[in-house]
Amino acid sequence: MIKFLDLEKVTQKYAAEIHEAVTRVVDSGWYLQGREVEQFEKNFASYIGTDYCIGVGNGLDALIWIYRAYIELGVMQPGDEVIVPANTFIASILAITENGLKPVFVEPRYDTLEIDDNKIEEAITRRTKSILLVHLYGRCAFTERIGEICNKFNLKLVEDNAQAHGCRYEDRRTGSLGDAAGHSFYPGKNLGAFGDAGAVTTNNQELANVIRALANYGSQKKYVFKYTGRNSRLDEIQAAILDVKLKHLDDDNAHRQMIANYYYDNINNPLIHLPLHLNDRQNVYHLFPVLCEQRDELQKKMAEKGIQTLIHYPIPPHKQECYKQYTHLSLPITEMIHQQELSLPISPVMTAEEAITVVELLMRII
């Protein structure tokens, strides 16, 4: 069987280093807010290219705290609007609504699967305060036009970089392109922990200080609480593991790119549509999505041949029961993508032989 993602093999790749790091933490007797978190925050900020990194409990919290901090600083207030791609994972929307802000859904381009920058400006109103840019599937969603729109309308550019660790736009990494970025280190991510973990990166010291406090019960000083925060802290073991894997991230991404380029060069089935092929700097291939009108049939036949695929994501956010107030929206491109998307196996441990098998099957299965 060709697994979609073999996490056991991913872990084995750096097992000795990981065991050493975990043992170091266990033997230290210090498990929260210690040296391992401090070191990872320093190294990840340097890698991304920002002045500050704040480790938090998970990727959703990272985004929640960014917008909550802007509210605490008086930059935003409940009821303000945030432009967001309509075809994202629901966490992007939850971060907005959790803060009493209003998501404004903008359609993606069918060929890139990322937000259509030609449709952003028409969605802006006097209540718009931010664009939440999602680098979905590991593809860089930033464009110069998006930067110009943010400058023109004084909008905060927040990046959802959960799926794009190591991706670049020209000489800058995603996660450093805007005012702040949220990162997820869920185990299956390009940079994955052994459980839930996340981080915020930013160059804004004041914002960083507020986020760090919010994620620590709202406290900047022990037993003194300036904000009504929560407990959302990155622990020492996860930080130590992430620091090991960070050293290998670029090599792991390069392996993903090799597999992806083979797919692009060899998948030639008129019933299967590939997204626009970006250069390797702009795509770290957290996922390799294809579009197919017979998606469910294709997935079933692949499974019968021992190839595991996943759907990202079967139901768009505006059609979820928890967001019934948005079900009336007409977002045909988003809905088409969610009905057609299928993610092929790709990982830093997938072999060239496995990629050949996937392609050969795709060429004749439908």
XYZ file of C-alpha atoms in Angstrom:
366
model
C 0.000 0.000 0.000
C 1.165 3.536 -0.753
C 0.205 5.632 2.236
C -0.862 9.232 1.840
C 1.629 10.165 4.572
C 3.690 7.627 6.501
C 4.361 9.445 9.764
C 6.153 6.449 11.225
C 8.767 6.616 8.457
C 9.005 10.403 8.779
C 9.786 9.987 12.479
C 12.289 7.174 11.858
C 14.221 9.443 9.520
C 15.419 11.561 12.444
C 14.681 9.158 15.299
C 18.089 9.312 16.965
C 18.119 13.111 17.121
C 14.534 13.216 18.333
C 15.156 10.643 21.067
C 18.175 12.631 22.223
C 16.149 15.862 22.327
C 13.217 14.305 24.207
C 15.534 12.600 26.676
C 17.261 15.919 27.325
C 13.930 17.509 28.221
C 12.793 14.607 30.392
C 16.073 14.576 32.290
C 15.980 18.346 32.789
C 12.840 18.280 34.919
C 11.653 21.499 33.218
C 8.682 21.031 30.902
C 7.105 24.441 30.270
C 8.437 27.911 29.420
C 12.042 26.842 29.482
C 15.160 26.809 27.323
C 13.830 24.493 24.619
C 10.921 26.811 23.793
C 13.181 29.839 23.932
C 15.684 28.209 21.577
C 13.062 27.046 19.099
C 11.385 30.460 19.054
C 14.734 32.069 18.308
C 15.597 29.586 15.563
C 12.164 29.628 13.930
C 12.045 33.440 13.892
C 15.462 33.445 12.231
C 14.339 30.833 9.698
C 11.135 32.683 8.809
C 12.879 36.069 8.814
C 11.056 37.903 11.606
C 12.127 39.553 14.825
C 9.735 37.620 17.039
C 8.253 34.152 17.388
C 5.772 33.177 20.106
C 5.120 29.495 20.628
C 1.463 28.644 21.319
C -0.699 25.572 21.756
C -1.781 25.065 18.147
C -2.240 26.753 14.785
C -5.824 27.863 15.400
C -4.810 29.602 18.604
C -1.983 31.330 16.742
C -4.493 32.988 14.410
C -6.975 33.690 17.203
C -4.341 35.456 19.291
C -3.229 37.662 16.403
C -6.704 39.093 15.929
C -7.392 39.218 19.655
C -4.172 41.187 20.138
C -5.193 43.683 17.471
C -8.483 44.152 19.306
C -6.692 44.640 22.646
C -4.440 47.230 20.989
C -7.434 49.107 19.583
C -6.488 48.402 15.964
C -9.707 46.424 15.428
C -12.990 45.964 17.211
C -15.747 43.347 17.103
C -17.826 43.765 13.982
C -14.884 44.688 11.780
C -14.412 42.693 8.593
C -11.621 40.354 7.529
C -11.250 39.302 3.895
C -10.474 35.593 3.635
C -10.333 33.032 0.809
C -13.599 31.109 0.635
C -11.923 27.750 -0.040
C -9.801 27.528 3.089
C -9.823 25.086 6.009
C -12.350 26.102 8.630
C -9.686 27.137 11.174
C -9.064 30.313 9.167
C -12.722 31.288 9.592
C -12.920 30.203 13.235
C -10.062 32.551 14.122
C -12.061 35.457 12.722
C -15.437 34.668 14.260
C -13.916 33.702 17.631
C -12.966 37.362 17.966
C -16.368 38.723 16.975
C -15.028 39.772 13.579
C -16.852 39.151 10.318
C -15.360 36.966 7.567
C -15.814 38.290 4.035
C -15.398 35.376 1.637
C -13.521 36.003 -1.609
C -13.386 33.413 -4.354
C -10.117 31.736 -5.397
C -8.791 31.290 -8.901
C -9.526 27.839 -10.265
C -6.047 27.521 -11.771
C -4.083 28.465 -8.637
C -6.552 27.445 -5.876
C -5.498 30.630 -4.027
C -7.441 33.836 -3.395
C -8.142 35.842 -6.565
C -6.448 39.222 -6.060
C -8.670 40.682 -8.789
C -11.699 40.197 -6.545
C -10.346 41.565 -3.280
C -10.755 45.297 -3.761
C -14.450 45.055 -4.628
C -15.043 43.257 -1.310
C -13.545 46.065 0.801
C -15.879 48.277 2.859
C -15.326 50.916 5.526
C -15.357 48.093 8.119
C -12.591 46.085 6.449
C -9.494 45.974 8.640
C -7.503 42.958 7.451
C -6.810 40.351 4.798
C -6.197 36.832 6.076
C -3.993 35.323 3.389
C -3.944 31.515 3.386
C -1.000 29.769 1.728
C -3.168 26.743 1.033
C -1.618 23.375 0.122
C 1.872 24.857 0.575
C 1.479 27.307 -2.334
C 2.472 30.958 -1.887
C -0.723 33.032 -2.111
C 0.949 36.442 -1.857
C 1.047 38.769 -4.854
C 2.341 42.292 -5.278
C -1.216 43.418 -5.868
C -2.296 42.112 -2.462
C 0.521 44.081 -0.868
C -0.538 47.198 -2.753
C -4.162 46.778 -1.665
C -3.123 46.462 1.975
C -1.075 49.654 1.703
C -3.815 51.533 -0.169
C -6.551 50.708 2.361
C -4.345 50.439 5.476
C -5.234 46.788 6.020
C -3.364 44.398 8.284
C -2.031 41.464 6.281
C -2.186 38.313 8.405
C -0.823 35.071 6.974
C -2.200 31.627 7.685
C 1.067 29.788 7.117
C -0.069 26.467 8.571
C 0.676 24.580 5.342
C 3.625 26.462 3.875
C 6.652 26.247 6.144
C 9.721 27.060 4.055
C 7.809 28.537 1.128
C 9.098 31.796 -0.378
C 7.982 34.850 -2.266
C 11.122 36.089 -4.017
C 13.709 36.381 -1.219
C 11.283 36.322 1.727
C 9.649 33.356 3.357
C 5.938 33.105 3.862
C 5.256 33.981 7.465
C 7.280 37.188 7.086
C 5.368 38.819 4.224
C 2.664 40.515 6.284
C 2.124 42.070 9.698
C 1.843 38.727 11.508
C 1.503 35.037 10.695
C 0.032 31.971 12.359
C 1.759 28.605 12.038
C 0.507 25.103 12.785
C 2.853 22.282 13.727
C 0.209 19.563 13.618
C 2.059 16.234 13.101
C 1.262 15.984 9.386
C 2.560 19.455 8.509
C 5.874 20.000 6.697
C 7.258 20.992 10.092
C 5.285 18.758 12.423
C 5.387 18.145 16.158
C 4.324 14.984 18.019
C 0.999 16.566 18.945
C -0.670 19.941 18.699
C 1.634 22.957 18.588
C 1.755 26.342 16.891
C 3.453 29.719 16.727
C 3.041 33.351 15.730
C 5.742 35.269 13.861
C 5.851 39.054 13.554
C 8.171 42.049 13.497
C 5.864 44.035 15.785
C 7.204 43.948 19.348
C 4.045 45.352 20.921
C 1.881 42.802 19.135
C 4.266 40.003 20.150
C 4.122 41.039 23.811
C 0.330 41.054 23.849
C 0.118 37.654 22.123
C 2.580 36.117 24.569
C 0.491 37.397 27.472
C -2.827 36.267 25.969
C -1.481 32.740 25.527
C -0.330 32.700 29.167
C -3.673 33.341 30.887
C -3.418 37.040 29.988
C -0.398 37.550 32.220
C 2.804 39.448 31.541
C 3.865 39.178 35.187
C 3.225 36.231 37.491
C -0.195 36.485 39.176
C -0.893 39.817 37.460
C -3.441 39.568 34.628
C -3.815 42.407 32.163
C -5.999 40.463 29.726
C -8.579 37.689 29.943
C -6.379 35.145 28.199
C -6.151 31.363 28.050
C -3.566 28.667 28.542
C -2.080 28.111 25.078
C 1.604 27.431 25.503
C 4.080 25.448 23.446
C 5.643 22.824 25.728
C 9.321 21.953 26.041
C 9.125 18.496 24.470
C 7.320 19.705 21.358
C 9.745 22.626 21.031
C 12.741 20.290 21.251
C 11.287 17.985 18.585
C 10.461 20.918 16.306
C 13.968 22.303 16.667
C 15.400 18.990 15.458
C 13.062 18.833 12.474
C 13.580 22.498 11.591
C 17.200 21.733 10.712
C 16.006 19.263 8.071
C 12.980 21.190 6.776
C 14.546 22.527 3.587
C 15.846 19.080 2.628
C 12.450 17.532 3.335
C 10.748 20.200 1.229
C 13.206 19.570 -1.600
C 12.178 15.901 -1.583
C 8.509 16.899 -1.754
C 9.344 19.165 -4.703
C 11.079 16.313 -6.506
C 7.980 14.123 -6.196
C 5.705 17.007 -7.212
C 7.757 17.847 -10.292
C 7.561 14.228 -11.374
C 3.783 14.431 -11.053
C 3.666 17.623 -13.113
C 5.919 16.194 -15.802
C 4.109 12.894 -16.165
C 0.412 13.183 -15.260
C -1.279 13.612 -18.613
C -4.911 12.630 -18.275
C -7.510 15.032 -19.722
C -9.900 14.176 -16.889
C -7.413 15.246 -14.218
C -6.564 18.934 -13.874
C -3.391 20.111 -12.160
C -3.065 23.530 -10.510
C -0.758 26.067 -12.120
C 2.831 24.857 -11.751
C 4.716 27.333 -9.564
C 8.470 27.410 -9.251
C 9.879 25.454 -6.309
C 10.540 28.572 -4.237
C 6.806 29.289 -4.209
C 5.522 25.816 -3.364
C 6.608 23.411 -0.637
C 3.858 20.902 -1.477
C 2.329 20.242 1.901
C -0.314 18.683 -0.315
C -0.486 17.834 -4.000
C -4.080 18.594 -5.040
C -5.604 17.600 -8.357
C -9.085 18.400 -9.630
C -11.358 15.796 -11.162
C -15.077 15.883 -11.891
C -15.215 12.169 -11.084
C -13.286 12.723 -7.850
C -15.151 10.211 -5.675
C -14.911 7.486 -8.313
C -11.216 8.227 -8.764
C -10.542 8.022 -5.043
C -12.401 4.716 -4.773
C -10.450 3.163 -7.652
C -7.133 4.405 -6.256
C -7.965 2.844 -2.884
C -8.817 -0.459 -4.570
C -5.302 -0.428 -6.060
C -3.702 0.286 -2.697
C -3.084 4.014 -3.069
C -4.322 6.219 -0.247
C -5.620 9.678 -1.144
C -7.442 12.337 0.877
C -9.971 15.073 0.144
C -9.100 18.614 1.262
C -11.862 19.578 1.983
C -15.250 18.030 1.098
C -17.423 20.871 2.486
C -16.431 24.563 2.210
C -16.713 26.730 5.341
C -19.749 28.675 4.138
C -21.688 25.415 3.754
C -20.900 24.110 7.242
C -23.745 23.861 9.756
C -21.901 26.041 12.261
C -21.951 28.907 9.726
C -25.589 28.673 8.647
C -25.692 32.453 8.253
C -23.472 32.126 5.171
C -25.104 29.169 3.387
C -26.991 31.549 1.088
C -23.741 32.786 -0.466
C -23.087 31.934 -4.092
C -19.426 30.923 -4.373
C -19.356 28.640 -7.419
C -15.595 28.411 -7.890
C -15.058 27.515 -4.239
C -17.812 24.922 -4.357
C -16.427 23.426 -7.568
C -12.966 23.071 -6.030
C -14.352 21.411 -2.904
C -16.346 18.993 -5.077
C -13.381 18.099 -7.292
C -10.245 18.264 -5.123
C -8.261 15.111 -4.385
C -4.840 15.083 -2.718
C -2.266 12.600 -4.007
C 0.363 10.992 -1.769
C 3.385 13.207 -1.163
C 5.859 13.312 1.698
C 9.578 13.560 2.507
C 9.768 9.752 2.662
C 7.834 8.868 -0.485
C 9.994 7.001 -2.982
C 10.406 7.675 -6.689
C 9.071 4.167 -7.359
C 5.901 4.976 -5.437
C 5.448 8.189 -7.439
C 5.820 6.213 -10.672
C 3.136 3.785 -9.505
C 0.745 6.640 -8.688
C 1.245 8.270 -12.093
C 0.896 5.029 -14.045
C -2.398 4.342 -12.322
C -3.701 7.871 -12.864
C -3.009 7.598 -16.576
C -5.377 4.662 -17.057
C -7.768 4.486 -14.122
C -10.492 6.785 -15.485
